[in-house]
Amino acid sequence: LEADGPSEEAPVHYRRVEEGEHQKINSHSYTNRCPKERWSKAETELFYSALSQFGLDFTMIGYMFPNRQPRQIKNKYKAENSRNGKRVDAALRTRTSDGQHYRDIISTLDLADNDEDQA
């Protein structure tokens, strides 16, 4: 049996971790966890607007939150669905197809950018 492929193995890159006096190493030391950040009320309202516009398309919702990781958006949906399931269902049922909703979202994002620039 012969297999075509690279004749040499690809180099393996290891990361050296030194355990200090106050640093403990366990299985979570090597995971890529996303940071937990609180969502502001304005971000939560924008999240519900995005749900009503895009449904459960988290990729599209992610474009509205450039400072958030996809996992954070999915976790937000899970948390809101368990806390405010009726509101999530209402947002998913009332999907709009007019352009006014997009204009409202863009103006909200522009206001948020201006607030961050002034801070």
Short mmCIF file of C-alpha atoms in Angstrom, two decimals:
data_model
loop_
_atom_site.label_atom_id
_atom_site.label_comp_id
_atom_site.label_asym_id
_atom_site.label_seq_id
_atom_site.Cartn_x
_atom_site.Cartn_y
_atom_site.Cartn_z
CA LEU A 1 0.00 0.00 0.00
CA GLU A 2 1.44 3.33 -1.02
CA ALA A 3 0.10 6.75 -0.17
CA ASP A 4 0.93 9.96 -1.96
CA GLY A 5 1.74 12.85 0.30
CA PRO A 6 4.54 14.83 1.79
CA SER A 7 7.63 12.76 2.40
CA GLU A 8 8.53 14.61 5.57
CA GLU A 9 6.22 15.19 8.50
CA ALA A 10 5.03 18.71 9.05
CA PRO A 11 6.86 20.40 11.91
CA VAL A 12 5.00 20.37 15.17
CA HIS A 13 4.98 23.61 17.12
CA TYR A 14 4.90 23.28 20.87
CA ARG A 15 4.33 26.03 23.36
CA ARG A 16 6.43 25.94 26.49
CA VAL A 17 4.47 26.74 29.62
CA GLU A 18 6.24 27.10 32.90
CA GLU A 19 4.25 26.55 36.03
CA GLY A 20 4.94 29.23 38.57
CA GLU A 21 4.16 29.53 42.22
CA HIS A 22 0.72 31.08 41.65
CA GLN A 23 -0.07 29.65 38.24
CA LYS A 24 -1.83 26.34 38.03
CA ILE A 25 -2.07 24.37 34.79
CA ASN A 26 -5.02 22.17 34.00
CA SER A 27 -7.02 21.15 30.94
CA HIS A 28 -8.53 24.66 30.63
CA SER A 29 -5.10 26.27 30.36
CA TYR A 30 -4.92 25.48 26.65
CA THR A 31 -8.47 26.25 25.56
CA ASN A 32 -9.45 29.25 23.50
CA ARG A 33 -12.14 30.75 25.67
CA CYS A 34 -13.88 33.91 24.60
CA PRO A 35 -13.84 36.71 27.14
CA LYS A 36 -17.02 37.40 29.05
CA GLU A 37 -18.16 40.96 28.58
CA ARG A 38 -21.44 42.40 29.75
CA TRP A 39 -23.85 43.55 27.08
CA SER A 40 -25.16 47.07 27.48
CA LYS A 41 -28.89 47.75 27.24
CA ALA A 42 -28.38 49.43 23.87
CA GLU A 43 -26.52 46.37 22.56
CA THR A 44 -29.27 44.09 23.84
CA GLU A 45 -31.94 46.16 22.07
CA LEU A 46 -29.84 46.09 18.90
CA PHE A 47 -29.53 42.32 19.30
CA TYR A 48 -33.32 41.98 19.39
CA SER A 49 -33.62 44.22 16.33
CA ALA A 50 -31.10 42.02 14.55
CA LEU A 51 -33.05 38.91 15.54
CA SER A 52 -36.23 40.36 14.09
CA GLN A 53 -34.42 41.27 10.87
CA PHE A 54 -32.09 38.32 10.27
CA GLY A 55 -33.65 35.54 12.29
CA LEU A 56 -31.13 33.01 13.59
CA ASP A 57 -28.48 33.91 11.01
CA PHE A 58 -25.73 34.61 13.52
CA THR A 59 -23.27 35.48 10.76
CA MET A 60 -25.39 38.45 9.69
CA ILE A 61 -26.01 39.42 13.30
CA GLY A 62 -22.25 39.28 13.85
CA TYR A 63 -21.70 42.02 11.27
CA MET A 64 -23.70 44.34 13.49
CA PHE A 65 -21.38 43.63 16.43
CA PRO A 66 -17.83 43.88 15.06
CA ASN A 67 -16.34 43.90 18.57
CA ARG A 68 -17.99 40.62 19.52
CA GLN A 69 -16.89 37.11 18.69
CA PRO A 70 -19.36 34.69 17.07
CA ARG A 71 -19.40 32.56 20.21
CA GLN A 72 -20.39 35.60 22.31
CA ILE A 73 -23.34 36.27 20.01
CA LYS A 74 -24.49 32.67 20.17
CA ASN A 75 -24.14 32.71 23.97
CA LYS A 76 -26.18 35.93 24.08
CA TYR A 77 -28.94 34.22 22.12
CA LYS A 78 -28.91 31.24 24.49
CA ALA A 79 -28.99 33.48 27.56
CA GLU A 80 -31.78 35.69 26.22
CA ASN A 81 -33.77 32.68 25.09
CA SER A 82 -33.66 31.22 28.59
CA ARG A 83 -34.32 34.56 30.34
CA ASN A 84 -36.77 36.20 27.92
CA GLY A 85 -38.00 33.38 25.73
CA LYS A 86 -41.24 35.16 24.89
CA ARG A 87 -39.43 38.26 23.70
CA VAL A 88 -37.05 36.18 21.56
CA ASP A 89 -40.02 34.34 20.01
CA ALA A 90 -41.77 37.64 19.33
CA ALA A 91 -38.64 39.04 17.68
CA LEU A 92 -38.33 35.96 15.49
CA ARG A 93 -42.01 36.04 14.50
CA THR A 94 -42.08 39.71 13.51
CA ARG A 95 -39.52 39.70 10.74
CA THR A 96 -39.61 42.83 8.64
CA SER A 97 -38.78 43.13 4.96
CA ASP A 98 -38.77 46.88 4.46
CA GLY A 99 -35.63 48.99 4.18
CA GLN A 100 -36.57 51.27 7.07
CA HIS A 101 -35.41 48.71 9.59
CA TYR A 102 -31.94 48.64 7.98
CA ARG A 103 -31.77 52.43 8.09
CA ASP A 104 -32.71 52.41 11.79
CA ILE A 105 -30.01 49.85 12.56
CA ILE A 106 -27.36 51.76 10.61
CA SER A 107 -28.24 55.01 12.40
CA THR A 108 -28.00 53.19 15.75
CA LEU A 109 -24.58 51.83 14.81
CA ASP A 110 -23.43 55.27 13.68
CA LEU A 111 -24.51 56.77 17.01
CA ALA A 112 -22.65 54.03 18.87
CA ASP A 113 -19.48 54.70 16.82
CA ASN A 114 -19.72 58.42 17.54
CA ASP A 115 -20.11 57.74 21.27
CA GLU A 116 -17.01 55.51 21.25
CA ASP A 117 -15.01 58.14 19.35
CA GLN A 118 -15.90 60.81 21.91
CA ALA A 119 -15.04 58.59 24.87
#
